[in-house]
Short mmCIF file of C-alpha atoms and ligand atoms in Angstrom, two decimals:
data_model
loop_
_atom_site.label_atom_id
_atom_site.label_comp_id
_atom_site.label_asym_id
_atom_site.label_seq_id
_atom_site.Cartn_x
_atom_site.Cartn_y
_atom_site.Cartn_z
CA UNK A 1 10.77 -12.96 -9.74
CA UNK A 2 7.29 -11.39 -8.99
CA UNK A 3 6.49 -8.70 -7.24
CA UNK A 4 3.20 -7.29 -6.46
CA UNK A 5 3.13 -4.18 -4.19
CA UNK A 6 5.52 -1.38 -4.67
CA UNK A 7 5.90 2.05 -3.62
CA UNK A 8 7.40 5.34 -5.66
CA UNK A 9 7.55 9.06 -4.60
CA UNK A 10 4.01 9.18 -5.84
CA UNK A 11 3.04 8.15 -2.60
CA UNK A 12 5.61 7.03 0.79
CA UNK A 13 8.55 5.58 -1.42
CA UNK A 14 11.83 7.57 -2.08
CA UNK A 15 12.21 6.07 -5.92
CA UNK A 16 10.80 8.32 -8.18
CA UNK A 17 8.85 5.34 -10.92
CA UNK A 18 11.55 5.68 -13.35
CA UNK A 19 14.21 4.53 -10.19
CA UNK A 20 11.67 2.32 -9.33
CA UNK A 21 11.82 0.56 -12.85
CA UNK A 22 15.47 0.86 -13.18
CA UNK A 23 16.11 -0.54 -9.87
CA UNK A 24 13.76 -3.99 -10.96
CA UNK A 25 15.66 -4.22 -14.20
CA UNK A 26 18.95 -4.26 -12.60
CA UNK A 27 17.62 -6.68 -10.08
CA UNK A 28 16.04 -9.19 -13.11
CA UNK A 29 12.15 -9.06 -11.48
CA UNK A 30 9.84 -10.52 -14.07
CA UNK A 31 6.99 -9.23 -12.88
CA UNK A 32 6.64 -5.61 -10.93
CA UNK A 33 3.34 -3.76 -9.76
CA UNK A 34 3.44 -0.28 -8.79
CA UNK A 35 0.80 0.02 -5.96
CA UNK A 36 1.26 3.70 -4.28
CA UNK A 37 -1.05 4.83 -2.04
CA UNK A 38 -4.56 6.03 -3.16
CA UNK A 39 -2.97 7.25 -6.24
CA UNK A 40 -2.19 5.97 -10.09
CA UNK A 41 0.15 9.32 -10.85
CA UNK A 42 3.38 7.45 -11.00
CA UNK A 43 2.18 4.77 -13.72
CA UNK A 44 2.71 6.66 -16.84
CA UNK A 45 6.83 8.17 -16.41
CA UNK A 46 6.90 4.20 -15.20
CA UNK A 47 5.37 3.21 -18.55
CA UNK A 48 7.70 5.30 -20.21
CA UNK A 49 10.56 4.12 -18.36
CA UNK A 50 9.86 0.44 -19.25
CA UNK A 51 9.41 0.91 -22.72
CA UNK A 52 12.47 3.12 -23.45
CA UNK A 53 14.41 -0.13 -22.52
CA UNK A 54 15.04 -3.21 -23.70
CA UNK A 55 13.55 -5.37 -20.70
CA UNK A 56 10.41 -7.46 -21.21
CA UNK A 57 9.64 -7.12 -17.56
CA UNK A 58 6.15 -7.10 -17.10
CA UNK A 59 4.47 -3.98 -15.28
CA UNK A 60 1.17 -4.13 -13.51
CA UNK A 61 -0.72 -0.95 -12.97
CA UNK A 62 -2.12 -0.74 -9.52
CA UNK A 63 -2.49 0.95 -6.42
CA UNK A 64 -3.12 0.54 -2.93
CA UNK A 65 -6.48 1.99 -1.24
CA UNK A 66 -6.56 2.97 2.00
CA UNK A 67 -9.57 1.77 3.98
CA UNK A 68 -10.62 1.76 7.83
CA UNK A 69 -13.96 -0.93 8.74
CA UNK A 70 -16.66 -0.21 11.11
CA UNK A 71 -14.83 -0.03 13.93
CA UNK A 72 -11.95 2.18 12.95
CA UNK A 73 -9.42 -0.91 11.87
CA UNK A 74 -6.98 0.35 9.00
CA UNK A 75 -7.20 -2.16 5.86
CA UNK A 76 -5.04 -1.65 3.21
CA UNK A 77 -6.68 -3.46 -0.30
CA UNK A 78 -4.17 -3.83 -3.01
CA UNK A 79 -6.05 -2.78 -6.59
CA UNK A 80 -4.38 -4.29 -9.49
CA UNK A 81 -5.05 -4.29 -13.08
CA UNK A 82 -7.88 -1.95 -13.16
CA UNK A 83 -8.91 0.29 -16.16
CA UNK A 84 -6.89 3.53 -14.79
CA UNK A 85 -9.33 5.75 -16.26
CA UNK A 86 -12.36 4.45 -14.20
CA UNK A 87 -14.18 7.46 -12.77
CA UNK A 88 -15.90 6.08 -9.74
CA UNK A 89 -12.21 4.01 -8.55
CA UNK A 90 -10.16 7.71 -9.12
CA UNK A 91 -12.67 9.83 -7.95
CA UNK A 92 -12.71 7.82 -4.18
CA UNK A 93 -8.91 7.84 -4.26
CA UNK A 94 -8.58 11.83 -5.00
CA UNK A 95 -11.33 12.27 -2.15
CA UNK A 96 -8.84 10.58 0.24
CA UNK A 97 -6.09 12.35 -1.17
CA UNK A 98 -7.89 15.58 -0.47
CA UNK A 99 -9.02 14.26 3.20
CA UNK A 100 -5.29 13.21 4.07
CA UNK A 101 -4.22 17.42 3.88
CA UNK A 102 -7.30 18.43 6.50
CA UNK A 103 -6.18 15.51 8.75
CA UNK A 104 -2.67 16.04 8.35
CA UNK A 105 -3.44 19.92 10.03
CA UNK A 106 -4.97 18.06 12.55
CA UNK A 107 -2.03 16.14 13.20
CA UNK A 108 0.25 18.94 12.90
CA UNK A 109 -1.91 20.73 15.65
CA UNK A 110 -1.65 17.87 18.50
CA UNK A 111 2.08 18.10 17.73
CA UNK A 112 2.08 21.84 18.22
CA UNK A 113 0.24 21.24 21.34
CA UNK A 114 2.80 19.44 22.63
CA UNK A 115 5.43 21.71 21.48
CA UNK A 116 6.84 20.06 18.50
CA UNK A 117 7.48 22.91 16.32
CA UNK A 118 6.20 21.96 12.64
CA UNK A 119 4.23 23.33 10.10
CA UNK A 120 2.47 22.12 7.04
CA UNK A 121 5.32 23.88 4.96
CA UNK A 122 7.98 21.62 6.23
CA UNK A 123 5.98 18.54 5.58
CA UNK A 124 5.14 19.65 2.14
CA UNK A 125 8.74 19.71 1.37
CA UNK A 126 9.14 16.19 1.87
CA UNK A 127 6.60 15.58 -1.01
CA UNK A 128 7.15 14.95 -4.30
CA UNK A 129 4.95 16.85 -6.70
CA UNK A 130 1.19 15.28 -6.57
CA UNK A 131 1.99 12.24 -4.28
CA UNK A 132 -0.15 11.49 -1.58
CA UNK A 133 0.39 13.06 1.91
CA UNK A 134 1.03 10.86 4.37
CA UNK A 135 2.72 10.31 7.64
CA UNK A 136 6.19 9.38 6.77
CA UNK A 137 6.46 12.70 5.17
CA UNK A 138 5.54 13.97 8.51
CA UNK A 139 8.20 11.42 9.92
CA UNK A 140 10.89 12.76 7.45
CA UNK A 141 10.16 16.59 8.12
CA UNK A 142 10.43 15.54 12.20
CA UNK A 143 13.82 13.91 11.21
CA UNK A 144 14.71 16.70 9.51
CA UNK A 145 13.90 18.91 12.13
CA UNK A 146 16.52 16.97 14.45
CA UNK A 147 13.78 15.78 16.54
CA UNK A 148 14.21 12.17 15.22
CA UNK A 149 17.04 9.62 13.93
CA UNK A 150 14.89 8.02 11.40
CA UNK A 151 10.94 7.62 10.08
CA UNK A 152 10.92 4.15 12.00
CA UNK A 153 11.79 5.93 14.96
CA UNK A 154 9.05 8.74 14.33
CA UNK A 155 6.27 5.77 14.12
CA UNK A 156 7.02 3.49 16.89
CA UNK A 157 7.66 7.09 19.23
CA UNK A 158 5.00 9.40 18.03
CA UNK A 159 3.21 8.54 14.87
CA UNK A 160 1.37 4.69 15.38
CA UNK A 161 -2.14 3.97 15.11
CA UNK A 162 -2.70 3.93 18.93
CA UNK A 163 -0.99 7.12 19.76
CA UNK A 164 -2.96 10.53 20.97
CA UNK A 165 -1.49 12.70 18.19
CA UNK A 166 -3.32 9.93 15.37
CA UNK A 167 -6.12 11.21 13.65
CA UNK A 168 -7.28 9.14 11.08
CA UNK A 169 -9.03 10.33 7.33
CA UNK A 170 -11.62 10.01 5.17
CA UNK A 171 -11.08 6.04 3.83
CA UNK A 172 -14.15 3.86 1.74
CA UNK A 173 -14.77 0.84 3.73
CA UNK A 174 -13.12 -2.78 2.54
CA UNK A 175 -15.75 -4.45 0.76
CA UNK A 176 -16.64 -0.91 -0.56
CA UNK A 177 -12.58 -0.62 -2.10
CA UNK A 178 -13.33 -3.86 -3.42
CA UNK A 179 -16.37 -4.10 -5.57
CA UNK A 180 -14.82 -0.92 -6.96
CA UNK A 181 -11.64 -2.28 -7.98
CA UNK A 182 -13.74 -5.32 -9.57
CA UNK A 183 -16.26 -2.69 -11.04
CA UNK A 184 -12.45 -0.82 -13.19
CA UNK A 185 -11.99 -4.54 -14.37
CA UNK A 186 -9.13 -5.29 -11.46
CA UNK A 187 -8.45 -7.52 -9.04
CA UNK A 188 -8.09 -7.21 -5.18
CA UNK A 189 -5.69 -8.45 -2.74
CA UNK A 190 -5.25 -7.68 1.20
CA UNK A 191 -2.35 -6.20 2.20
CA UNK A 192 -0.61 -7.29 5.41
CA UNK A 193 -3.73 -8.48 6.52
CA UNK A 194 -2.93 -8.90 10.01
CA UNK A 195 -0.36 -6.12 10.45
CA UNK A 196 -2.35 -3.54 12.67
CA UNK A 197 -4.05 -6.80 14.49
CA UNK A 198 -0.78 -9.08 15.67
CA UNK A 199 -1.08 -11.53 17.57
CA UNK A 200 -5.47 -11.84 16.90
CA UNK A 201 -6.53 -15.05 14.76
CA UNK A 202 -8.26 -13.98 11.87
CA UNK A 203 -11.83 -12.70 12.31
CA UNK A 204 -13.43 -14.91 9.86
CA UNK A 205 -16.65 -12.74 9.67
CA UNK A 206 -14.49 -9.61 8.35
CA UNK A 207 -12.35 -11.81 5.98
CA UNK A 208 -15.93 -13.58 4.42
CA UNK A 209 -17.08 -10.19 3.99
CA UNK A 210 -14.24 -9.52 1.91
CA UNK A 211 -14.57 -12.43 -0.01
CA UNK A 212 -18.04 -12.15 -0.53
CA UNK A 213 -17.36 -8.46 -2.05
CA UNK A 214 -15.27 -10.30 -4.18
CA UNK A 215 -12.36 -10.32 -3.04
CA UNK A 216 -9.39 -12.38 -5.44
CA UNK A 217 -6.09 -12.65 -3.04
CA UNK A 218 -4.62 -12.45 -0.09
CA UNK A 219 -0.95 -11.29 0.17
CA UNK A 220 0.51 -13.91 2.58
CA UNK A 221 4.17 -13.72 2.08
CA UNK A 222 5.37 -10.52 3.26
CA UNK A 223 7.00 -9.33 6.43
CA UNK A 224 4.21 -8.04 8.63
CA UNK A 225 2.53 -11.58 8.70
CA UNK A 226 4.80 -14.28 11.45
CA UNK A 227 4.67 -17.93 10.72
CA UNK A 228 2.07 -19.02 11.63
CA UNK A 229 -0.08 -16.01 10.71
CA UNK A 230 0.73 -17.24 7.63
CA UNK A 231 -0.06 -20.55 7.52
CA UNK A 232 -3.21 -19.28 8.69
CA UNK A 233 -3.78 -17.38 5.52
CA UNK A 234 -2.91 -20.08 3.21
CA UNK A 235 -5.44 -22.01 4.87
CA UNK A 236 -8.27 -19.96 4.28
CA UNK A 237 -7.14 -18.80 1.10
CA UNK A 238 -7.21 -21.99 -0.33
CA UNK A 239 -10.91 -22.72 1.69
CA UNK A 240 -11.76 -20.00 -0.34
CA UNK A 241 -10.23 -20.19 -3.75
CA UNK A 242 -7.89 -17.12 -3.43
CA UNK A 243 -4.49 -16.61 -5.02
CA UNK A 244 -2.17 -16.66 -2.34
CA UNK A 245 0.70 -13.61 -3.20
CA UNK A 246 4.03 -12.54 -2.05
CA UNK A 247 5.52 -9.18 -1.73
CA UNK A 248 7.92 -6.96 -0.50
CA UNK A 249 6.19 -3.99 -0.06
CA UNK A 250 9.27 -1.71 -1.16
CA UNK A 251 9.70 1.73 0.15
CA UNK A 252 12.88 2.40 -1.35
CA UNK A 253 14.74 4.08 2.17
CA UNK A 254 11.56 4.98 3.79
CA UNK A 255 11.53 1.38 4.98
CA UNK A 256 13.91 -1.35 5.22
CA UNK A 257 12.10 -3.91 3.28
CA UNK A 258 14.11 -5.22 0.01
CA UNK A 259 12.57 -5.18 -3.29
CA UNK A 260 11.77 -8.74 -3.56
CA UNK A 261 12.25 -9.69 -0.77
CA UNK A 262 9.16 -12.02 -0.71
CA UNK A 263 7.64 -13.00 -4.04
CA UNK A 264 4.72 -14.49 -5.73
CA UNK A 265 4.44 -17.84 -7.28
CA UNK A 266 4.00 -17.65 -11.46
CA UNK A 267 0.72 -19.99 -10.50
CA UNK A 268 -0.34 -17.60 -7.77
CA UNK A 269 -0.19 -14.84 -10.46
CA UNK A 270 -1.48 -16.91 -13.35
CA UNK A 271 -4.95 -16.95 -11.34
CA UNK A 272 -5.20 -13.22 -10.03
CA UNK A 273 -4.47 -12.27 -14.04
CA UNK A 274 -7.16 -14.92 -15.17
CA UNK A 275 -9.41 -12.36 -13.08
CA UNK A 276 -9.40 -9.45 -14.66
CA UNK A 277 -11.76 -8.14 -17.44
CA UNK A 278 -8.79 -7.50 -20.03
CA UNK A 279 -5.28 -8.24 -20.13
CA UNK A 280 -3.68 -4.60 -18.81
CA UNK A 281 0.17 -5.72 -18.00
CA UNK A 282 2.30 -3.53 -19.57
CA UNK A 283 5.42 -5.54 -21.58
CA UNK A 284 7.50 -4.02 -24.78
P1 AMP B 301 -0.77 7.45 6.23
O1 AMP B 301 -1.10 6.51 5.30
O2 AMP B 301 -0.76 8.42 6.31
O3 AMP B 301 -1.63 6.88 7.06
O4 AMP B 301 0.71 6.80 6.43
C1 AMP B 301 0.98 4.94 6.91
C2 AMP B 301 1.91 4.68 6.13
O5 AMP B 301 2.98 5.09 6.78
C3 AMP B 301 2.14 3.31 5.91
O6 AMP B 301 2.02 3.18 4.10
C4 AMP B 301 3.18 2.78 6.27
O7 AMP B 301 4.08 2.48 4.80
C5 AMP B 301 4.08 4.11 6.34
N1 AMP B 301 4.90 3.26 7.86
C6 AMP B 301 4.02 2.65 9.18
N2 AMP B 301 4.69 2.15 9.76
C7 AMP B 301 6.21 2.77 9.36
C8 AMP B 301 7.64 2.28 10.13
N3 AMP B 301 7.62 1.92 11.17
N4 AMP B 301 8.00 3.30 9.18
C9 AMP B 301 8.40 3.51 8.23
N5 AMP B 301 6.86 3.92 7.80
C10 AMP B 301 5.74 3.42 8.17
FE1 FE B 302 3.54 3.30 2.87
FE1 FE B 303 -0.03 -1.07 3.39
ZN1 ZN B 304 2.54 -0.27 1.13
#
């Protein structure tokens, strides 16, 4: 089982990197990518845990890069197998992480304006050391304070992208993120491509721009893509020689997504791995 998209508590997942590796080993996953939002800070702990085990599971270093198009649509690009020491890519991720703090202050001010008593310190309590701050941590803080029952409830009521409380943060354009990932020797896969514009057909132009920037794959098998969307995406991938991936987008207890609930076919993974400029899979 090959799962190319998972989160730890270095972003908005709830398992530590060590705990995620243990869980993946218990579930006999063969290839696991760790793709925290805008950060690779969990990879070292994952490597130490894997090398300390007796398993031959393959670990794929990665990150999920938050991006925004010209017209403000949020797009997530998975970077896999890039050089973790690449300064340009790490700098863009650091800028995004930094900007997420001011952005959170703005969301909190809007919520306080609506009578919700919530402070930055409440949100930071929900965060592991050095983790990428995001709306899920705010959701956890609001649940803890008794305003809501679950992350999902907070998102569907007040934290979704069209909410009046929504504020965006600095992020690169999708084609810029792809170019950075490629320059760092990695491969770029667009995550859950239709999640933010459900029901709309693929905007061929936007996608074509991503292909020109060097896109390597499309995450087709994901709970946010319905059957007809998956068919369209497969068609587009075949026409553009892109790999087709499937993955869980596991977030521990933060989302319903189960580890390896969707997986990538071995030949599609091989296609992707062959497109990185060095062998960066970690295996004992
Ligand atoms: P942010 O990066 O701060 O804009 O927050 C976006 C993150 O919120 C995404 O990475 C999702 O994993 C998470 N998210 C979005 N909707 C939900 C939901 N309904 N339940 C739990 N997490 C969600
Ligand atoms: Fe997330
Ligand atoms: Fe995502
Ligand atoms: Zn994700």
